[in-house]
mmCIF file of C-alpha atoms in Angstrom:
data_model
loop_
_atom_site.group_PDB
_atom_site.id
_atom_site.type_symbol
_atom_site.label_atom_id
_atom_site.label_comp_id
_atom_site.label_asym_id
_atom_site.label_seq_id
_atom_site.Cartn_x
_atom_site.Cartn_y
_atom_site.Cartn_z
ATOM 1 C CA MET S 1 3.825 -15.660 19.615
ATOM 2 C CA LYS S 2 7.266 -13.692 20.379
ATOM 3 C CA THR S 3 7.657 -12.393 23.735
ATOM 4 C CA THR S 4 9.507 -9.035 23.671
ATOM 5 C CA GLY S 5 10.251 -8.740 27.322
ATOM 6 C CA ILE S 6 8.605 -5.218 27.738
ATOM 7 C CA VAL S 7 5.901 -4.372 30.117
ATOM 8 C CA ARG S 8 3.525 -1.451 29.936
ATOM 9 C CA ARG S 9 1.288 -0.150 32.658
ATOM 10 C CA ILE S 10 -2.167 1.005 31.808
ATOM 11 C CA ASP S 11 -2.870 4.367 32.362
ATOM 12 C CA GLU S 12 -6.138 6.231 33.864
ATOM 13 C CA LEU S 13 -7.834 6.032 30.783
ATOM 14 C CA GLY S 14 -7.104 2.594 29.387
ATOM 15 C CA ARG S 15 -4.146 3.268 27.279
ATOM 16 C CA ILE S 16 -0.832 1.789 26.786
ATOM 17 C CA VAL S 17 2.076 2.772 24.837
ATOM 18 C CA ILE S 18 3.389 0.697 21.998
ATOM 19 C CA PRO S 19 6.892 1.418 22.453
ATOM 20 C CA LYS S 20 9.058 3.155 19.549
ATOM 21 C CA GLU S 21 11.151 0.307 18.519
ATOM 22 C CA ILE S 22 8.213 -2.154 18.164
ATOM 23 C CA ARG S 23 6.612 0.313 16.237
ATOM 24 C CA LYS S 24 9.701 1.039 14.172
ATOM 25 C CA SER S 25 10.044 -2.435 13.135
ATOM 26 C CA LEU S 26 6.161 -2.949 12.595
ATOM 27 C CA ARG S 27 6.431 0.200 10.722
ATOM 28 C CA ILE S 28 3.689 1.335 12.577
ATOM 29 C CA LYS S 29 3.208 5.294 12.260
ATOM 30 C CA GLU S 30 1.280 7.675 13.852
ATOM 31 C CA GLY S 31 -2.397 8.032 12.873
ATOM 32 C CA GLU S 32 -2.489 4.228 11.645
ATOM 33 C CA SER S 33 -5.433 2.081 12.401
ATOM 34 C CA LEU S 34 -4.680 -0.972 14.832
ATOM 35 C CA GLU S 35 -7.539 -3.860 14.875
ATOM 36 C CA ILE S 36 -7.655 -5.373 18.236
ATOM 37 C CA LEU S 37 -8.429 -9.154 18.465
ATOM 38 C CA ILE S 38 -8.937 -11.482 21.042
ATOM 39 C CA ASP S 39 -8.013 -14.936 21.411
ATOM 40 C CA ASN S 40 -9.159 -16.460 24.131
ATOM 41 C CA GLU S 41 -7.163 -14.586 27.101
ATOM 42 C CA ASP S 42 -4.727 -12.655 24.864
ATOM 43 C CA ILE S 43 -5.259 -9.033 23.162
ATOM 44 C CA ILE S 44 -3.520 -8.896 19.787
ATOM 45 C CA LEU S 45 -3.133 -5.698 17.923
ATOM 46 C CA LYS S 46 -2.962 -5.869 14.139
ATOM 47 C CA LYS S 47 -2.273 -3.409 11.151
ATOM 48 C CA TYR S 48 -5.658 -2.273 9.742
ATOM 49 C CA SER S 49 -6.155 -1.929 6.132
ATOM 50 C CA VAL S 50 -9.357 -0.992 4.729
ATOM 51 C CA ILE S 51 -8.023 -2.105 1.365
ATOM 52 C CA LYS S 52 -6.865 -5.483 2.586
ATOM 53 C CA ASN S 53 -10.487 -6.560 2.756
ATOM 54 C CA LEU S 54 -10.996 -6.091 -0.630
ATOM 55 C CA ASN S 55 -7.757 -8.017 -2.204
ATOM 56 C CA ASP S 56 -9.794 -10.445 -4.369
ATOM 57 C CA PHE S 57 -11.634 -7.014 -5.687
ATOM 58 C CA ALA S 58 -8.477 -5.273 -6.036
ATOM 59 C CA GLN S 59 -6.682 -8.471 -7.923
ATOM 60 C CA ASN S 60 -9.876 -8.412 -10.128
ATOM 61 C CA ILE S 61 -9.060 -4.586 -11.026
ATOM 62 C CA THR S 62 -5.427 -5.149 -11.924
ATOM 63 C CA ASP S 63 -6.160 -8.040 -13.768
ATOM 64 C CA SER S 64 -8.894 -6.032 -15.845
ATOM 65 C CA ILE S 65 -6.486 -3.584 -16.778
ATOM 66 C CA TYR S 66 -3.766 -5.423 -17.437
ATOM 67 C CA SER S 67 -5.905 -7.516 -20.226
ATOM 68 C CA PHE S 68 -5.590 -4.082 -21.929
ATOM 69 C CA ILE S 69 -2.467 -2.330 -21.315
ATOM 70 C CA LYS S 70 -0.284 -5.228 -21.250
ATOM 71 C CA ASN S 71 2.278 -3.030 -18.661
ATOM 72 C CA ASN S 72 2.404 -4.283 -14.745
ATOM 73 C CA ILE S 73 -0.072 -2.797 -12.787
ATOM 74 C CA LEU S 74 -0.282 -2.907 -8.971
ATOM 75 C CA ILE S 75 -2.537 -1.719 -5.883
ATOM 76 C CA THR S 76 -1.287 -0.982 -2.516
ATOM 77 C CA ASP S 77 -2.281 -0.374 0.964
ATOM 78 C CA THR S 78 -0.052 1.902 3.307
ATOM 79 C CA ASN S 79 2.241 -1.015 4.004
ATOM 80 C CA SER S 80 2.168 -3.710 1.181
ATOM 81 C CA ILE S 81 1.542 -4.683 -2.335
ATOM 82 C CA LEU S 82 -2.125 -6.312 -2.310
ATOM 83 C CA ALA S 83 -2.548 -7.119 -6.015
ATOM 84 C CA VAL S 84 -0.280 -7.254 -9.030
ATOM 85 C CA SER S 85 -1.173 -7.717 -12.954
ATOM 86 C CA GLY S 86 1.709 -8.360 -15.320
ATOM 87 C CA PRO S 87 5.211 -10.072 -15.177
ATOM 88 C CA LEU S 88 6.710 -8.498 -11.898
ATOM 89 C CA LYS S 89 3.473 -10.533 -9.980
ATOM 90 C CA LYS S 90 5.376 -12.860 -8.514
ATOM 91 C CA GLU S 91 8.445 -10.341 -7.471
ATOM 92 C CA LEU S 92 6.121 -8.040 -5.796
ATOM 93 C CA LEU S 93 2.817 -9.579 -4.701
ATOM 94 C CA ASN S 94 2.606 -9.417 -0.836
ATOM 95 C CA LYS S 95 5.796 -7.674 -0.161
ATOM 96 C CA SER S 96 6.062 -4.491 1.882
ATOM 97 C CA ILE S 97 6.311 -1.424 -0.140
ATOM 98 C CA GLY S 98 9.766 0.641 -0.596
ATOM 99 C CA THR S 99 11.267 4.034 0.847
ATOM 100 C CA ASP S 100 9.975 5.275 -2.648
ATOM 101 C CA LEU S 101 6.280 4.259 -2.683
ATOM 102 C CA GLU S 102 6.032 5.291 1.194
ATOM 103 C CA LEU S 103 7.244 8.547 0.234
ATOM 104 C CA LYS S 104 4.851 9.250 -2.526
ATOM 105 C CA ILE S 105 1.802 7.990 -0.211
ATOM 106 C CA LYS S 106 3.020 10.578 2.679
ATOM 107 C CA ARG S 107 3.371 13.563 -0.087
ATOM 108 C CA ARG S 108 -0.396 12.273 -1.892
ATOM 109 C CA GLU S 109 1.448 12.112 -5.153
ATOM 110 C CA GLU S 110 0.028 11.783 -8.495
ATOM 111 C CA MET S 111 3.018 11.650 -11.092
ATOM 112 C CA LEU S 112 3.770 10.197 -14.742
ATOM 113 C CA GLU S 113 7.425 9.247 -15.016
ATOM 114 C CA LYS S 114 8.379 8.993 -18.914
ATOM 115 C CA HIS S 115 11.982 8.464 -18.316
ATOM 116 C CA LYS S 116 13.106 5.037 -17.017
ATOM 117 C CA LYS S 117 14.417 5.874 -13.254
ATOM 118 C CA ALA S 118 15.132 3.878 -10.186
ATOM 119 C CA LEU S 119 12.513 3.385 -7.750
ATOM 120 C CA LYS S 120 12.288 1.652 -4.438
ATOM 121 C CA ILE S 121 8.910 -0.184 -5.174
ATOM 122 C CA THR S 122 9.868 -2.616 -2.405
ATOM 123 C CA ASP S 123 13.113 -2.936 -0.668
ATOM 124 C CA LYS S 124 14.638 -3.372 -4.423
ATOM 125 C CA GLU S 125 15.509 -0.923 -6.667
ATOM 126 C CA LEU S 126 13.637 -1.321 -10.127
ATOM 127 C CA GLU S 127 14.736 0.848 -13.160
ATOM 128 C CA CYS S 128 11.214 1.470 -14.273
ATOM 129 C CA THR S 129 8.949 4.043 -16.016
ATOM 130 C CA TYR S 130 5.780 4.672 -14.287
ATOM 131 C CA ALA S 131 2.383 6.576 -13.886
ATOM 132 C CA VAL S 132 0.672 6.300 -10.054
ATOM 133 C CA SER S 133 -2.183 7.825 -8.200
ATOM 134 C CA PRO S 134 -3.042 8.082 -4.446
ATOM 135 C CA VAL S 135 -6.356 6.241 -3.329
ATOM 136 C CA ILE S 136 -7.886 8.323 -1.046
ATOM 137 C CA VAL S 137 -10.836 7.718 1.194
ATOM 138 C CA ALA S 138 -12.191 10.279 3.904
ATOM 139 C CA GLY S 139 -9.503 12.434 3.023
ATOM 140 C CA ASP S 140 -6.811 10.048 3.769
ATOM 141 C CA VAL S 141 -4.585 8.590 1.585
ATOM 142 C CA ILE S 142 -4.722 4.454 1.957
ATOM 143 C CA GLY S 143 -2.865 3.291 -0.939
ATOM 144 C CA LEU S 144 -1.760 3.542 -4.298
ATOM 145 C CA VAL S 145 -2.618 2.521 -7.826
ATOM 146 C CA MET S 146 0.675 2.202 -10.007
ATOM 147 C CA ILE S 147 1.157 1.113 -13.604
ATOM 148 C CA ILE S 148 4.942 0.152 -14.120
ATOM 149 C CA SER S 149 6.901 -0.752 -17.591
ATOM 150 C CA THR S 150 10.598 -1.722 -17.276
ATOM 151 C CA GLU S 151 10.921 -2.041 -21.097
ATOM 152 C CA ASP S 152 8.440 0.614 -22.533
ATOM 153 C CA ASN S 153 7.446 3.882 -21.699
ATOM 154 C CA VAL S 154 3.912 4.468 -19.707
ATOM 155 C CA GLU S 155 2.202 7.191 -21.283
ATOM 156 C CA ASP S 156 -0.832 9.983 -20.234
ATOM 157 C CA VAL S 157 -3.361 7.343 -21.129
ATOM 158 C CA ASP S 158 -1.536 5.391 -18.192
ATOM 159 C CA LEU S 159 -1.883 8.125 -15.807
ATOM 160 C CA LYS S 160 -5.384 8.258 -16.682
ATOM 161 C CA LEU S 161 -5.986 4.961 -16.316
ATOM 162 C CA THR S 162 -4.367 4.826 -12.236
ATOM 163 C CA GLN S 163 -6.718 7.792 -11.662
ATOM 164 C CA ILE S 164 -9.987 6.029 -12.849
ATOM 165 C CA ALA S 165 -8.671 2.889 -10.548
ATOM 166 C CA SER S 166 -8.091 4.831 -7.674
ATOM 167 C CA LYS S 167 -10.995 6.812 -7.756
ATOM 168 C CA PHE S 168 -13.112 3.693 -8.352
ATOM 169 C CA LEU S 169 -11.606 2.022 -5.354
ATOM 170 C CA SER S 170 -11.737 5.347 -3.459
ATOM 171 C CA ASN S 171 -15.590 5.419 -4.338
ATOM 172 C CA HIS S 172 -16.106 1.552 -3.582
ATOM 173 C CA LEU S 173 -14.242 1.972 -0.128
ATOM 174 C CA GLU S 174 -16.414 5.298 0.789
ATOM 175 C CA GLU S 175 -19.648 2.973 0.260
ATOM 176 C CA VAL S 176 -18.523 0.300 2.222
#
């Protein structure tokens, strides 16, 4: 574990404030959930992701769709890319999402981009066409399903596939 040298008091309601610098460096946003873990006498706060617990399930979804469409498909939570199928898998899997995807999550964007455009999927820009649909559970966007092509144009059917996959994930997570 790495020490920060920061000490905070617990208030009368049992709360502590996580300093802004730490929240910013760990990309913890207002309203996000943190999981509380105990390790002997240590209390550990960990970013919580509902989808992250379904990594294998998400990977099966992307693999199944990829077997038919042959375009890259990925599933994210609000922080990172959890599942990828296609040629971009090694480049994208388990990477933090870029500013463009963060914005799409924040705006609950569902869209089809048929003309190549620079997009910050991770910290690097990628020239691509894409279809994207948010995964919404209990009114909150918890991630995205995205089909990406660096060579061909994505089509209306690709947007429909992202919508189906995101709805399937939403329904599954609401049942859990």
